[in-house]
Short mmCIF file of C-alpha atoms in Angstrom, two decimals:
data_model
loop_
_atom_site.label_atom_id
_atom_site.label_comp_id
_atom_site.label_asym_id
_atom_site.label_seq_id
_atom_site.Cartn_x
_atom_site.Cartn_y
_atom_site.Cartn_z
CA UNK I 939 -12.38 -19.23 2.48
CA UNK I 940 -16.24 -20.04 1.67
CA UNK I 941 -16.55 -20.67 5.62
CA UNK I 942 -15.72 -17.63 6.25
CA UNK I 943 -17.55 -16.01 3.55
CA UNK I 944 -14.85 -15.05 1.36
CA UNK I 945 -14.56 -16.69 -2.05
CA UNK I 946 -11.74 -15.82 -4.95
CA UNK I 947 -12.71 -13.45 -7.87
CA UNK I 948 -10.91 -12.05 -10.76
CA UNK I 949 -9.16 -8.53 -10.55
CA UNK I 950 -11.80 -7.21 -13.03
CA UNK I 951 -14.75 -8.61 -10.84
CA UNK I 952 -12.98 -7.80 -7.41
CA UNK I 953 -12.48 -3.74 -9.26
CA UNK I 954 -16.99 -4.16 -10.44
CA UNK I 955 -18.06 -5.36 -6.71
CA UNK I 956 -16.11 -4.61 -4.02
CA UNK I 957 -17.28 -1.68 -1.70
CA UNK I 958 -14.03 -2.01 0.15
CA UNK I 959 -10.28 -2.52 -1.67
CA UNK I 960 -7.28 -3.24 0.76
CA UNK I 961 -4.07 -3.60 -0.71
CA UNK I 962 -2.16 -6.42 0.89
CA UNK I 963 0.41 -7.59 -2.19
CA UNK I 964 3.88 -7.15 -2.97
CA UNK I 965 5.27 -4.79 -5.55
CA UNK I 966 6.21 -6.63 -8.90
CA UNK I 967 6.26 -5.61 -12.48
CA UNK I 968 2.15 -7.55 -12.41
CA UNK I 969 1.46 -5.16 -9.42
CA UNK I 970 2.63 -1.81 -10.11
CA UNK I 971 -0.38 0.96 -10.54
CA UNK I 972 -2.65 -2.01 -10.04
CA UNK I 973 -5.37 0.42 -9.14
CA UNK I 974 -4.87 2.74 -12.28
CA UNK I 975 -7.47 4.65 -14.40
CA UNK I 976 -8.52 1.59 -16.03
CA UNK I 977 -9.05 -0.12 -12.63
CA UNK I 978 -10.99 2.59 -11.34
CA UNK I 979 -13.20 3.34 -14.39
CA UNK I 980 -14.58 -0.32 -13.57
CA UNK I 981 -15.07 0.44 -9.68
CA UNK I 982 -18.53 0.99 -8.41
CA UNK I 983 -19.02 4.70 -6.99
CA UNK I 984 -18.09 5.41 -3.46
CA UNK I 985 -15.45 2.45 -3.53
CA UNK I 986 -12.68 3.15 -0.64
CA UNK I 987 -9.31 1.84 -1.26
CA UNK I 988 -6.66 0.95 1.16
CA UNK I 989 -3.47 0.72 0.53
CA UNK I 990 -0.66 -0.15 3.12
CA UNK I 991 1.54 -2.46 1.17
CA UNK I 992 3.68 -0.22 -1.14
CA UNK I 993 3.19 3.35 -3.17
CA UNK I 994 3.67 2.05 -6.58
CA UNK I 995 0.71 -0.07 -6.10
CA UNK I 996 -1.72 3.13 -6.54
CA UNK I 997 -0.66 5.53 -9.79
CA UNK I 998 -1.50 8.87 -7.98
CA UNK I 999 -2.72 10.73 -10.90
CA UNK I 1000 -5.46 7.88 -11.31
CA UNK I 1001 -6.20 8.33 -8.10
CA UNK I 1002 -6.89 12.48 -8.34
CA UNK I 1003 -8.86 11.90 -11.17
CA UNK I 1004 -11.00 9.14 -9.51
CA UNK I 1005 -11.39 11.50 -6.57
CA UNK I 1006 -12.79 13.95 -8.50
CA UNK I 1007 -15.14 11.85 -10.32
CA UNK I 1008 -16.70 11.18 -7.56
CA UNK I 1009 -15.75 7.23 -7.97
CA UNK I 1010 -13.65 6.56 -5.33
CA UNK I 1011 -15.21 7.46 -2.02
CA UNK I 1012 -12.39 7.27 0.05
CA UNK I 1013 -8.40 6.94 0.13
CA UNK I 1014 -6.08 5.80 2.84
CA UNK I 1015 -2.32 5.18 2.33
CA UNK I 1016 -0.09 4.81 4.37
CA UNK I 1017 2.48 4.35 1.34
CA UNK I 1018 2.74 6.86 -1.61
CA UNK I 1019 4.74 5.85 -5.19
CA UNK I 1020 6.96 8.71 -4.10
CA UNK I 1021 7.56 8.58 -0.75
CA UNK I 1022 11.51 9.01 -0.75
CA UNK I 1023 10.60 12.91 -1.54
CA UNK I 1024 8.46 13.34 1.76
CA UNK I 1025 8.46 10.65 4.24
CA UNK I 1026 10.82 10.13 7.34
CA UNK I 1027 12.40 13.92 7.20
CA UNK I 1028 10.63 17.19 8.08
CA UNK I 1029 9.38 19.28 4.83
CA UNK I 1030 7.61 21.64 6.09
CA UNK I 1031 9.79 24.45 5.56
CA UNK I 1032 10.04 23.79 1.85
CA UNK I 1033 7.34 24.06 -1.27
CA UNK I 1034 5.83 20.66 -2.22
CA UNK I 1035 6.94 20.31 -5.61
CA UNK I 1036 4.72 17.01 -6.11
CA UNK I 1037 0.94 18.23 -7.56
CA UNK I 1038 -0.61 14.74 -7.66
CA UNK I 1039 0.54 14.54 -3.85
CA UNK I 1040 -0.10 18.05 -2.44
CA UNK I 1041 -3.64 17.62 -4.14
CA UNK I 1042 -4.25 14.46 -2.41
CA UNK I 1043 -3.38 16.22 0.87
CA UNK I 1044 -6.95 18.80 0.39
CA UNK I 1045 -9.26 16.08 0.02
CA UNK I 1046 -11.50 15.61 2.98
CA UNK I 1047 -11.91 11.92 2.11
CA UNK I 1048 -8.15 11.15 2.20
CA UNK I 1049 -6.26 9.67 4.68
CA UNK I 1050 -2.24 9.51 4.73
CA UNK I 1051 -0.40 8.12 7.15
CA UNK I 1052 3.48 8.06 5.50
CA UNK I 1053 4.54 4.63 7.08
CA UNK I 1054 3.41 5.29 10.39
CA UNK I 1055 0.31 2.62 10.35
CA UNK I 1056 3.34 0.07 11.78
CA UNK I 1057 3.98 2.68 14.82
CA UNK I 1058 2.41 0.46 17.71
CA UNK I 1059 4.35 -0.64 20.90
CA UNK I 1060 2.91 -4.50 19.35
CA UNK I 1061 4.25 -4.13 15.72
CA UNK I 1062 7.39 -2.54 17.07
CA UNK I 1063 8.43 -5.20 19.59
CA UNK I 1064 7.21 -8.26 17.17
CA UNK I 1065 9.75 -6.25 14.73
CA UNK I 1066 12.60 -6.75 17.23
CA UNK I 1067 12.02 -9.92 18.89
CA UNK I 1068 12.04 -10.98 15.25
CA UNK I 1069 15.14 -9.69 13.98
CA UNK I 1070 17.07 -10.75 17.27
CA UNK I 1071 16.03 -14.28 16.39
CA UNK I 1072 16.68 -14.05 12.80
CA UNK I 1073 20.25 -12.68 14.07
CA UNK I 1074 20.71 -15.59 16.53
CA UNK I 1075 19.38 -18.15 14.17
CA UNK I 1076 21.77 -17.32 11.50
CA UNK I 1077 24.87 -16.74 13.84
CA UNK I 1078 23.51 -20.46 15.50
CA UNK I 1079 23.72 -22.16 11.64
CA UNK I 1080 19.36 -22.73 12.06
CA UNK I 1081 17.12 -22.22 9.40
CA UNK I 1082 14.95 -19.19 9.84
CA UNK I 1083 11.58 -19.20 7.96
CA UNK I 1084 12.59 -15.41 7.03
CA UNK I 1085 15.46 -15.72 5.30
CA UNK I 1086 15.50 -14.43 1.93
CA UNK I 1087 16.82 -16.94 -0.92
CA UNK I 1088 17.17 -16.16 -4.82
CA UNK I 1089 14.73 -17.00 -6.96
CA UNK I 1090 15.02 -20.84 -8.10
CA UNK I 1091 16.29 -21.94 -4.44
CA UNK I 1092 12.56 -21.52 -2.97
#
C-alpha cells in the first residue's frame, strides 16, 4: 500500500482528512449509516462521498443535513437505504412520498444513479460469463471461488 501511496488510517482519521470518501464495503450491523451525522460532523468541508456499495451504508437524513451545512461538497450514489420504493420500476406517475430522498434529488451537487453504475457492455458480460461458470462448475462437482459457505466453514 505505502508504494503506492496509500497507507491504513482509522475511520475517525479517514472521516478528519480525506477530500474524497468511496464506499467500497459490505453491509453489516459495523457498517450500517457508517457515514452518519457523527461521521460527517468530523469531515473536513467540501468532502465528496461516494457510495456504490449498498444504501444503508449512508443514513439519508445525515446526509441532507450535511448538504446543507455546507460540509459535504458532493454526493454520488448509486445505492439509496431505500431503494426497494424507487429503483427498477417507473414512478413517475406517482408522488414521492420519501422527503430525505426527493430532497436529495434538488441538490445541484448530487448525483444518483439507482444501480445503473454496473450498466456497461464489460460489467454485464463479466456478470454472465461468471455465472455460466459458477453454473458449470457446480453441475461439474469443482470448487468455484464464488460460492457462498456459512459462516464457520470459511
Amino acid at each position: 500500500m505505502k508504494a503506492m501511496g496509500m497507507e491504513y488510517v482509522t475511520r475517525e482519521e479517514l472521516f478528519r482528512e480525506a477530500d474524497i470518501i468511496s464506499m467500497h464495503v459490505p453491509l453489516l450491523p459495523s457498517t450500517y449509516h457508517i457515514i452518519n451525522k457523527a461521521a460527517i460532523a468530523l469531515m473536513k468541508p467540501g468532502v465528496v462521498i461516494i457510495n456504490t456499495s449498498r444504501g444503508a451504508l449512508v443514513e439519508t437524513a445525515a446526509a441532507v443535513e450535511g448538504l446543507d451545512q455546507r460540509i459535504i461538497g458532493g454526493l454520488a450514489m448509486d445505492v439509496y437505504e431505500n431503494e426497494s420504493s424507487y429503483f427498477f420500476k417507473d414512478c413517475s406517475d406517482q408522488i414521492m412520498d420519501d422527503v430525505a430522498f426527493s430532497r436529495l434529488l434538488t441538490y445541484p451537487n448530487v448525483i444518483i444513479t439507482g444501480h445503473q453504475a454496473f450498466l456497461t457492455r464489460e460489467a454485464l458480460q463479466t456478470i454472465a460469463t461468471t455465472t455460466v461458470q459458477n453454473i458449470k462448475d457446480f453441475t461439474d462437482g469443482v470448487d468455484t471461488p464464488n460460492i457462498v459457505k456459512p459462516q464457520g466453514h470459511i
